[in-house]
């Protein structure tokens, strides 16, 4: 393929400087009539990695491709357009993506018209794009997180003008509405409420790859929730890296609470939101959760560490005591609330005593579930330059001790549901066993259950007959 040399490349230094400046968001409408009809008779396959924001971006790309005449396939070898929708949070996952992109070169050798695309967070890093340019000629199109709306035009350039196209913006500040979408589930739907993050935790690459916080307008979000309700969706999941900061960039005083209440008033049966940041919580948000039955009483509240000194070096903006005060206040106001969290062990120079603070915090909070990781440095982040005197063996051993504790509390919490009836949103047949349904309860418990046909996309009363650490079994009562 002929190469276009004027690439638009990412610049992490520019992204870093942006942290000191105010970004004013611009709002634009995507024009469906601008979509080129280039997909007739062609198939696409999207491989998505990472968080729900990426899943939602994958749904937007699928919607655009559908509108251009492409059809989806679940066999990557028969796809004319093969898309790697990547995640930059963990270095090891990035290496896996490079391995997989290396492996699909064989398709290109068989059919030079096959188009390989890399998008998502990884291309927002200079080192990634440099590596693609040097070592992966099979990749035809690279774009980032800020210009997803340009995907149809960029794909057209690759297909019709036979160019290699690399376009990654380092600026951001645009919110584009009216982008097409192909939802990947029919019971629940992801709704972006904001993009980016201003927190700059020292271990995290997200503020560099997704930019500063930009909120969608409340009326656009509520309209989307209403449309989803009309289509029969039972649950919406409001998405942002830091949802509690929603509306700050729009000058709203308590924007997230206002948004939550406006969404609750649509009467969609269930509302959840990810991810919360302990620093930005307001009492009014907790009160809204308590007062509106369709806001689910399950909360993902990442703590990362139970030690104040480590939290300070992570730049999390709260102390152990502040987190515990918030946690206890929520429990007092909403006794039935369930909590999940994120935890990092082995942050640079974490001492045994500091790690024990994390274990004691877990004893206090008794989480229903947690995502726990050994710290892994991300190049380009401040923590990657910190000295670290903790060996890999010690970190591994700490993770094991933490995971044993987490599994103990997960199991303990689940025991109380044995013999109880839970309301479960049925998402369809379980992937592991087609004879049983799977879904999530209001408490966000994964429930596998038996029942008559026709329960898909319905909220079903399920009696719990067995409990495990990370799931429950049951039978439908109706
Ligand atoms: S809050 Fe911290 S960890 Fe979460 S996305 Fe923002 S910078 Fe990353």
GROMACS .gro file of N, CA and C in nm, residues 55-184:
model
  390
   55UNK      N    1  -1.561  -0.034   2.534
   55UNK     CA    2  -1.674  -0.113   2.481
   55UNK      C    3  -1.773  -0.019   2.412
   56UNK      N    4  -1.800   0.094   2.477
   56UNK     CA    5  -1.895   0.191   2.421
   56UNK      C    6  -1.842   0.251   2.291
   57UNK      N    7  -1.709   0.279   2.285
   57UNK     CA    8  -1.650   0.329   2.160
   57UNK      C    9  -1.664   0.223   2.049
   58UNK      N   10  -1.647   0.096   2.087
   58UNK     CA   11  -1.662  -0.014   1.991
   58UNK      C   12  -1.804  -0.015   1.934
   59UNK      N   13  -1.902   0.015   2.020
   59UNK     CA   14  -2.042   0.018   1.974
   59UNK      C   15  -2.063   0.133   1.875
   60UNK      N   16  -1.994   0.245   1.899
   60UNK     CA   17  -2.005   0.358   1.805
   60UNK      C   18  -1.945   0.321   1.670
   61UNK      N   19  -1.827   0.259   1.672
   61UNK     CA   20  -1.765   0.220   1.544
   61UNK      C   21  -1.852   0.119   1.470
   62UNK      N   22  -1.910   0.025   1.545
   62UNK     CA   23  -1.997  -0.075   1.481
   62UNK      C   24  -2.117  -0.004   1.418
   63UNK      N   25  -2.173   0.095   1.488
   63UNK     CA   26  -2.286   0.171   1.434
   63UNK      C   27  -2.249   0.242   1.305
   64UNK      N   28  -2.131   0.302   1.303
   64UNK     CA   29  -2.085   0.373   1.182
   64UNK      C   30  -2.067   0.275   1.066
   65UNK      N   31  -2.004   0.161   1.096
   65UNK     CA   32  -1.979   0.063   0.990
   65UNK      C   33  -2.111   0.009   0.934
   66UNK      N   34  -2.208  -0.016   1.022
   66UNK     CA   35  -2.340  -0.062   0.976
   66UNK      C   36  -2.400   0.041   0.879
   67UNK      N   37  -2.390   0.168   0.918
   67UNK     CA   38  -2.448   0.275   0.834
   67UNK      C   39  -2.375   0.286   0.700
   68UNK      N   40  -2.250   0.242   0.696
   68UNK     CA   41  -2.175   0.249   0.569
   68UNK      C   42  -2.196   0.124   0.483
   69UNK      N   43  -2.278   0.030   0.531
   69UNK     CA   44  -2.310  -0.088   0.451
   69UNK      C   45  -2.231  -0.213   0.486
   70UNK      N   46  -2.138  -0.204   0.580
   70UNK     CA   47  -2.063  -0.324   0.624
   70UNK      C   48  -2.157  -0.412   0.707
   71UNK      N   49  -2.122  -0.540   0.717
   71UNK     CA   50  -2.192  -0.627   0.812
   71UNK      C   51  -2.089  -0.687   0.907
   72UNK      N   52  -2.135  -0.716   1.028
   72UNK     CA   53  -2.043  -0.770   1.128
   72UNK      C   54  -2.022  -0.920   1.106
   73UNK      N   55  -1.906  -0.969   1.148
   73UNK     CA   56  -1.880  -1.113   1.147
   73UNK      C   57  -1.812  -1.150   1.277
   74UNK      N   58  -1.833  -1.275   1.323
   74UNK     CA   59  -1.760  -1.316   1.443
   74UNK      C   60  -1.637  -1.398   1.409
   75UNK      N   61  -1.602  -1.400   1.278
   75UNK     CA   62  -1.479  -1.471   1.237
   75UNK      C   63  -1.381  -1.368   1.182
   76UNK      N   64  -1.276  -1.341   1.259
   76UNK     CA   65  -1.184  -1.234   1.218
   76UNK      C   66  -1.117  -1.265   1.084
   77UNK      N   67  -1.099  -1.396   1.054
   77UNK     CA   68  -1.029  -1.430   0.929
   77UNK      C   69  -1.110  -1.391   0.806
   78UNK      N   70  -1.243  -1.380   0.819
   78UNK     CA   71  -1.321  -1.343   0.701
   78UNK      C   72  -1.357  -1.193   0.698
   79UNK      N   73  -1.304  -1.117   0.795
   79UNK     CA   74  -1.335  -0.973   0.798
   79UNK      C   75  -1.252  -0.897   0.695
   80UNK      N   76  -1.317  -0.802   0.625
   80UNK     CA   77  -1.242  -0.713   0.535
   80UNK      C   78  -1.177  -0.601   0.614
   81UNK      N   79  -1.241  -0.564   0.725
   81UNK     CA   80  -1.185  -0.460   0.813
   81UNK      C   81  -1.173  -0.521   0.953
   82UNK      N   82  -1.050  -0.529   1.002
   82UNK     CA   83  -1.023  -0.591   1.132
   82UNK      C   84  -0.972  -0.481   1.226
   83UNK      N   85  -1.048  -0.455   1.334
   83UNK     CA   86  -1.019  -0.338   1.419
   83UNK      C   87  -0.970  -0.382   1.557
   84UNK      N   88  -0.857  -0.326   1.599
   84UNK     CA   89  -0.806  -0.347   1.734
   84UNK      C   90  -0.838  -0.220   1.814
   85UNK      N   91  -0.937  -0.230   1.901
   85UNK     CA   92  -0.983  -0.117   1.982
   85UNK      C   93  -0.914  -0.131   2.118
   86UNK      N   94  -0.802  -0.059   2.137
   86UNK     CA   95  -0.705  -0.097   2.239
   86UNK      C   96  -0.718  -0.021   2.372
   87UNK      N   97  -0.652  -0.077   2.474
   87UNK     CA   98  -0.649  -0.020   2.609
   87UNK      C   99  -0.503   0.005   2.647
   88UNK      N  100  -0.475   0.118   2.714
   88UNK     CA  101  -0.337   0.152   2.748
   88UNK      C  102  -0.310   0.142   2.898
   89UNK      N  103  -0.406   0.093   2.975
   89UNK     CA  104  -0.391   0.102   3.121
   89UNK      C  105  -0.276   0.015   3.171
   90UNK      N  106  -0.257  -0.102   3.112
   90UNK     CA  107  -0.151  -0.192   3.160
   90UNK      C  108  -0.052  -0.223   3.049
   91UNK      N  109   0.077  -0.213   3.086
   91UNK     CA  110   0.184  -0.236   2.988
   91UNK      C  111   0.176  -0.378   2.931
   92UNK      N  112   0.148  -0.476   3.018
   92UNK     CA  113   0.146  -0.616   2.973
   92UNK      C  114   0.038  -0.636   2.867
   93UNK      N  115  -0.077  -0.570   2.886
   93UNK     CA  116  -0.187  -0.583   2.790
   93UNK      C  117  -0.147  -0.522   2.656
   94UNK      N  118  -0.067  -0.413   2.661
   94UNK     CA  119  -0.020  -0.351   2.537
   94UNK      C  120   0.069  -0.448   2.459
   95UNK      N  121   0.157  -0.517   2.532
   95UNK     CA  122   0.245  -0.613   2.463
   95UNK      C  123   0.163  -0.723   2.397
   96UNK      N  124   0.055  -0.763   2.464
   96UNK     CA  125  -0.032  -0.867   2.405
   96UNK      C  126  -0.094  -0.817   2.275
   97UNK      N  127  -0.136  -0.691   2.274
   97UNK     CA  128  -0.195  -0.635   2.152
   97UNK      C  129  -0.093  -0.637   2.038
   98UNK      N  130   0.031  -0.597   2.069
   98UNK     CA  131   0.134  -0.600   1.964
   98UNK      C  132   0.153  -0.743   1.912
   99UNK      N  133   0.150  -0.839   2.005
   99UNK     CA  134   0.163  -0.979   1.963
   99UNK      C  135   0.050  -1.019   1.869
  100UNK      N  136  -0.072  -0.975   1.903
  100UNK     CA  137  -0.187  -1.013   1.822
  100UNK      C  138  -0.187  -0.943   1.686
  101UNK      N  139  -0.138  -0.818   1.686
  101UNK     CA  140  -0.128  -0.747   1.557
  101UNK      C  141  -0.021  -0.815   1.471
  102UNK      N  142   0.085  -0.862   1.535
  102UNK     CA  143   0.186  -0.937   1.460
  102UNK      C  144   0.126  -1.063   1.399
  103UNK      N  145   0.039  -1.128   1.477
  103UNK     CA  146  -0.017  -1.256   1.431
  103UNK      C  147  -0.113  -1.239   1.313
  104UNK      N  148  -0.178  -1.124   1.300
  104UNK     CA  149  -0.276  -1.110   1.189
  104UNK      C  150  -0.208  -1.068   1.058
  105UNK      N  151  -0.076  -1.056   1.062
  105UNK     CA  152  -0.005  -1.024   0.936
  105UNK      C  153  -0.033  -1.131   0.831
  106UNK      N  154  -0.055  -1.253   0.880
  106UNK     CA  155  -0.080  -1.364   0.786
  106UNK      C  156  -0.202  -1.335   0.697
  107UNK      N  157  -0.304  -1.268   0.753
  107UNK     CA  158  -0.423  -1.235   0.672
  107UNK      C  159  -0.385  -1.140   0.560
  108UNK      N  160  -0.300  -1.045   0.595
  108UNK     CA  161  -0.257  -0.945   0.498
  108UNK      C  162  -0.177  -1.012   0.385
  109UNK      N  163  -0.098  -1.114   0.423
  109UNK     CA  164  -0.021  -1.186   0.320
  109UNK      C  165  -0.115  -1.260   0.225
  110UNK      N  166  -0.229  -1.307   0.280
  110UNK     CA  167  -0.325  -1.380   0.195
  110UNK      C  168  -0.409  -1.285   0.110
  111UNK      N  169  -0.439  -1.167   0.164
  111UNK     CA  170  -0.528  -1.073   0.093
  111UNK      C  171  -0.482  -0.931   0.125
  112UNK      N  172  -0.415  -0.867   0.029
  112UNK     CA  173  -0.357  -0.735   0.059
  112UNK      C  174  -0.464  -0.626   0.073
  113UNK      N  175  -0.588  -0.658   0.033
  113UNK     CA  176  -0.695  -0.558   0.049
  113UNK      C  177  -0.756  -0.558   0.189
  114UNK      N  178  -0.720  -0.657   0.267
  114UNK     CA  179  -0.771  -0.660   0.405
  114UNK      C  180  -0.717  -0.537   0.479
  115UNK      N  181  -0.803  -0.473   0.558
  115UNK     CA  182  -0.761  -0.349   0.626
  115UNK      C  183  -0.750  -0.374   0.776
  116UNK      N  184  -0.635  -0.338   0.832
  116UNK     CA  185  -0.613  -0.355   0.976
  116UNK      C  186  -0.607  -0.217   1.041
  117UNK      N  187  -0.688  -0.201   1.145
  117UNK     CA  188  -0.704  -0.071   1.210
  117UNK      C  189  -0.662  -0.083   1.357
  118UNK      N  190  -0.589   0.016   1.406
  118UNK     CA  191  -0.562   0.025   1.550
  118UNK      C  192  -0.618   0.157   1.601
  119UNK      N  193  -0.700   0.149   1.707
  119UNK     CA  194  -0.758   0.272   1.763
  119UNK      C  195  -0.769   0.256   1.914
  120UNK      N  196  -0.837   0.348   1.979
  120UNK     CA  197  -0.849   0.342   2.125
  120UNK      C  198  -0.736   0.418   2.194
  121UNK      N  199  -0.702   0.376   2.315
  121UNK     CA  200  -0.607   0.453   2.398
  121UNK      C  201  -0.462   0.436   2.357
  122UNK      N  202  -0.421   0.317   2.311
  122UNK     CA  203  -0.279   0.296   2.282
  122UNK      C  204  -0.222   0.397   2.181
  123UNK      N  205  -0.292   0.428   2.073
  123UNK     CA  206  -0.234   0.523   1.976
  123UNK      C  207  -0.214   0.664   2.031
  124UNK      N  208  -0.270   0.695   2.151
  124UNK     CA  209  -0.247   0.828   2.208
  124UNK      C  210  -0.105   0.840   2.265
  125UNK      N  211  -0.029   0.730   2.266
  125UNK     CA  212   0.110   0.733   2.316
  125UNK      C  213   0.205   0.738   2.197
  126UNK      N  214   0.301   0.832   2.201
  126UNK     CA  215   0.397   0.843   2.090
  126UNK      C  216   0.470   0.712   2.065
  127UNK      N  217   0.513   0.645   2.177
  127UNK     CA  218   0.595   0.524   2.160
  127UNK      C  219   0.520   0.417   2.082
  128UNK      N  220   0.390   0.412   2.101
  128UNK     CA  221   0.310   0.311   2.032
  128UNK      C  222   0.307   0.340   1.882
  129UNK      N  223   0.281   0.467   1.849
  129UNK     CA  224   0.270   0.501   1.707
  129UNK      C  225   0.406   0.486   1.638
  130UNK      N  226   0.512   0.526   1.708
  130UNK     CA  227   0.648   0.507   1.650
  130UNK      C  228   0.674   0.359   1.621
  131UNK      N  229   0.632   0.274   1.713
  131UNK     CA  230   0.655   0.130   1.695
  131UNK      C  231   0.573   0.075   1.577
  132UNK      N  232   0.449   0.124   1.566
  132UNK     CA  233   0.365   0.080   1.453
  132UNK      C  234   0.431   0.124   1.322
  133UNK      N  235   0.478   0.250   1.319
  133UNK     CA  236   0.539   0.301   1.195
  133UNK      C  237   0.663   0.219   1.156
  134UNK      N  238   0.742   0.182   1.258
  134UNK     CA  239   0.868   0.112   1.229
  134UNK      C  240   0.850  -0.035   1.200
  135UNK      N  241   0.761  -0.100   1.278
  135UNK     CA  242   0.764  -0.247   1.276
  135UNK      C  243   0.636  -0.316   1.232
  136UNK      N  244   0.527  -0.242   1.211
  136UNK     CA  245   0.401  -0.310   1.178
  136UNK      C  246   0.338  -0.250   1.051
  137UNK      N  247   0.400  -0.274   0.938
  137UNK     CA  248   0.347  -0.216   0.813
  137UNK      C  249   0.208  -0.269   0.777
  138UNK      N  250   0.169  -0.381   0.841
  138UNK     CA  251   0.036  -0.437   0.811
  138UNK      C  252  -0.078  -0.350   0.863
  139UNK      N  253  -0.047  -0.255   0.954
  139UNK     CA  254  -0.154  -0.169   1.008
  139UNK      C  255  -0.178  -0.053   0.911
  140UNK      N  256  -0.301  -0.042   0.860
  140UNK     CA  257  -0.332   0.057   0.756
  140UNK      C  258  -0.384   0.188   0.813
  141UNK      N  259  -0.450   0.180   0.929
  141UNK     CA  260  -0.515   0.300   0.981
  141UNK      C  261  -0.496   0.304   1.133
  142UNK      N  262  -0.451   0.419   1.182
  142UNK     CA  263  -0.436   0.441   1.327
  142UNK      C  264  -0.508   0.571   1.360
  143UNK      N  265  -0.599   0.566   1.457
  143UNK     CA  266  -0.656   0.691   1.508
  143UNK      C  267  -0.677   0.676   1.659
  144UNK      N  268  -0.703   0.789   1.728
  144UNK     CA  269  -0.705   0.787   1.874
  144UNK      C  270  -0.845   0.804   1.931
  145UNK      N  271  -0.848   0.847   2.057
  145UNK     CA  272  -0.977   0.854   2.126
  145UNK      C  273  -1.053   0.985   2.098
  146UNK      N  274  -0.981   1.089   2.051
  146UNK     CA  275  -1.048   1.219   2.035
  146UNK      C  276  -1.111   1.238   1.898
  147UNK      N  277  -1.076   1.151   1.803
  147UNK     CA  278  -1.128   1.173   1.668
  147UNK      C  279  -1.201   1.050   1.614
  148UNK      N  280  -1.271   0.980   1.702
  148UNK     CA  281  -1.346   0.862   1.660
  148UNK      C  282  -1.450   0.899   1.554
  149UNK      N  283  -1.500   1.022   1.562
  149UNK     CA  284  -1.600   1.068   1.464
  149UNK      C  285  -1.540   1.079   1.324
  150UNK      N  286  -1.407   1.079   1.313
  150UNK     CA  287  -1.340   1.087   1.183
  150UNK      C  288  -1.320   0.949   1.120
  151UNK      N  289  -1.352   0.843   1.194
  151UNK     CA  290  -1.325   0.707   1.148
  151UNK      C  291  -1.380   0.679   1.007
  152UNK      N  292  -1.507   0.712   0.978
  152UNK     CA  293  -1.557   0.679   0.843
  152UNK      C  294  -1.473   0.744   0.732
  153UNK      N  295  -1.439   0.871   0.748
  153UNK     CA  296  -1.362   0.940   0.644
  153UNK      C  297  -1.221   0.881   0.634
  154UNK      N  298  -1.159   0.850   0.748
  154UNK     CA  299  -1.023   0.793   0.746
  154UNK      C  300  -1.024   0.656   0.680
  155UNK      N  301  -1.128   0.578   0.709
  155UNK     CA  302  -1.139   0.446   0.646
  155UNK      C  303  -1.158   0.460   0.495
  156UNK      N  304  -1.237   0.561   0.456
  156UNK     CA  305  -1.256   0.586   0.312
  156UNK      C  306  -1.123   0.617   0.244
  157UNK      N  307  -1.040   0.699   0.310
  157UNK     CA  308  -0.910   0.733   0.251
  157UNK      C  309  -0.825   0.608   0.232
  158UNK      N  310  -0.828   0.520   0.333
  158UNK     CA  311  -0.748   0.396   0.321
  158UNK      C  312  -0.800   0.311   0.205
  159UNK      N  313  -0.933   0.297   0.197
  159UNK     CA  314  -0.991   0.206   0.097
  159UNK      C  315  -0.983   0.262  -0.044
  160UNK      N  316  -1.017   0.390  -0.059
  160UNK     CA  317  -1.029   0.444  -0.195
  160UNK      C  318  -0.900   0.508  -0.245
  161UNK      N  319  -0.827   0.571  -0.154
  161UNK     CA  320  -0.705   0.639  -0.199
  161UNK      C  321  -0.582   0.554  -0.174
  162UNK      N  322  -0.605   0.432  -0.120
  162UNK     CA  323  -0.495   0.336  -0.097
  162UNK      C  324  -0.382   0.401  -0.017
  163UNK      N  325  -0.418   0.473   0.090
  163UNK     CA  326  -0.318   0.539   0.173
  163UNK      C  327  -0.306   0.466   0.305
  164UNK      N  328  -0.189   0.479   0.366
  164UNK     CA  329  -0.177   0.443   0.507
  164UNK      C  330  -0.206   0.572   0.585
  165UNK      N  331  -0.303   0.567   0.676
  165UNK     CA  332  -0.345   0.690   0.742
  165UNK      C  333  -0.320   0.679   0.892
  166UNK      N  334  -0.253   0.781   0.946
  166UNK     CA  335  -0.231   0.788   1.092
  166UNK      C  336  -0.274   0.927   1.137
  167UNK      N  337  -0.380   0.932   1.217
  167UNK     CA  338  -0.433   1.061   1.260
  167UNK      C  339  -0.470   1.052   1.408
  168UNK      N  340  -0.383   1.104   1.492
  168UNK     CA  341  -0.408   1.101   1.637
  168UNK      C  342  -0.402   1.244   1.689
  169UNK      N  343  -0.512   1.292   1.744
  169UNK     CA  344  -0.515   1.428   1.796
  169UNK      C  345  -0.457   1.432   1.938
  170UNK      N  346  -0.379   1.536   1.966
  170UNK     CA  347  -0.336   1.556   2.104
  170UNK      C  348  -0.421   1.661   2.171
  171UNK      N  349  -0.497   1.736   2.093
  171UNK     CA  350  -0.589   1.833   2.152
  171UNK      C  351  -0.722   1.763   2.176
  172UNK      N  352  -0.803   1.816   2.262
  172UNK     CA  353  -0.938   1.763   2.275
  172UNK      C  354  -1.026   1.875   2.323
  173UNK      N  355  -1.151   1.845   2.349
  173UNK     CA  356  -1.241   1.949   2.393
  173UNK      C  357  -1.370   1.947   2.313
  174UNK      N  358  -1.382   1.850   2.223
  174UNK     CA  359  -1.505   1.841   2.143
  174UNK      C  360  -1.594   1.728   2.195
  175UNK      N  361  -1.721   1.755   2.198
  175UNK     CA  362  -1.819   1.652   2.231
  175UNK      C  363  -1.910   1.640   2.109
  176UNK      N  364  -1.910   1.523   2.049
  176UNK     CA  365  -1.988   1.505   1.926
  176UNK      C  366  -2.112   1.422   1.957
  177UNK      N  367  -2.227   1.479   1.928
  177UNK     CA  368  -2.353   1.407   1.950
  177UNK      C  369  -2.401   1.343   1.819
  178UNK      N  370  -2.500   1.256   1.832
  178UNK     CA  371  -2.565   1.195   1.715
  178UNK      C  372  -2.477   1.092   1.643
  179UNK      N  373  -2.377   1.039   1.713
  179UNK     CA  374  -2.296   0.934   1.651
  179UNK      C  375  -2.379   0.806   1.646
  180UNK      N  376  -2.371   0.730   1.535
  180UNK     CA  377  -2.449   0.606   1.528
  180UNK      C  378  -2.401   0.506   1.633
  181UNK      N  379  -2.485   0.409   1.666
  181UNK     CA  380  -2.444   0.309   1.765
  181UNK      C  381  -2.509   0.175   1.734
  182UNK      N  382  -2.433   0.068   1.749
  182UNK     CA  383  -2.490  -0.067   1.748
  182UNK      C  384  -2.466  -0.122   1.888
  183UNK      N  385  -2.572  -0.130   1.969
  183UNK     CA  386  -2.557  -0.176   2.107
  183UNK      C  387  -2.520  -0.324   2.110
  184UNK      N  388  -2.429  -0.358   2.202
  184UNK     CA  389  -2.385  -0.498   2.206
  184UNK      C  390  -2.474  -0.583   2.296
   0.00000   0.00000   0.00000
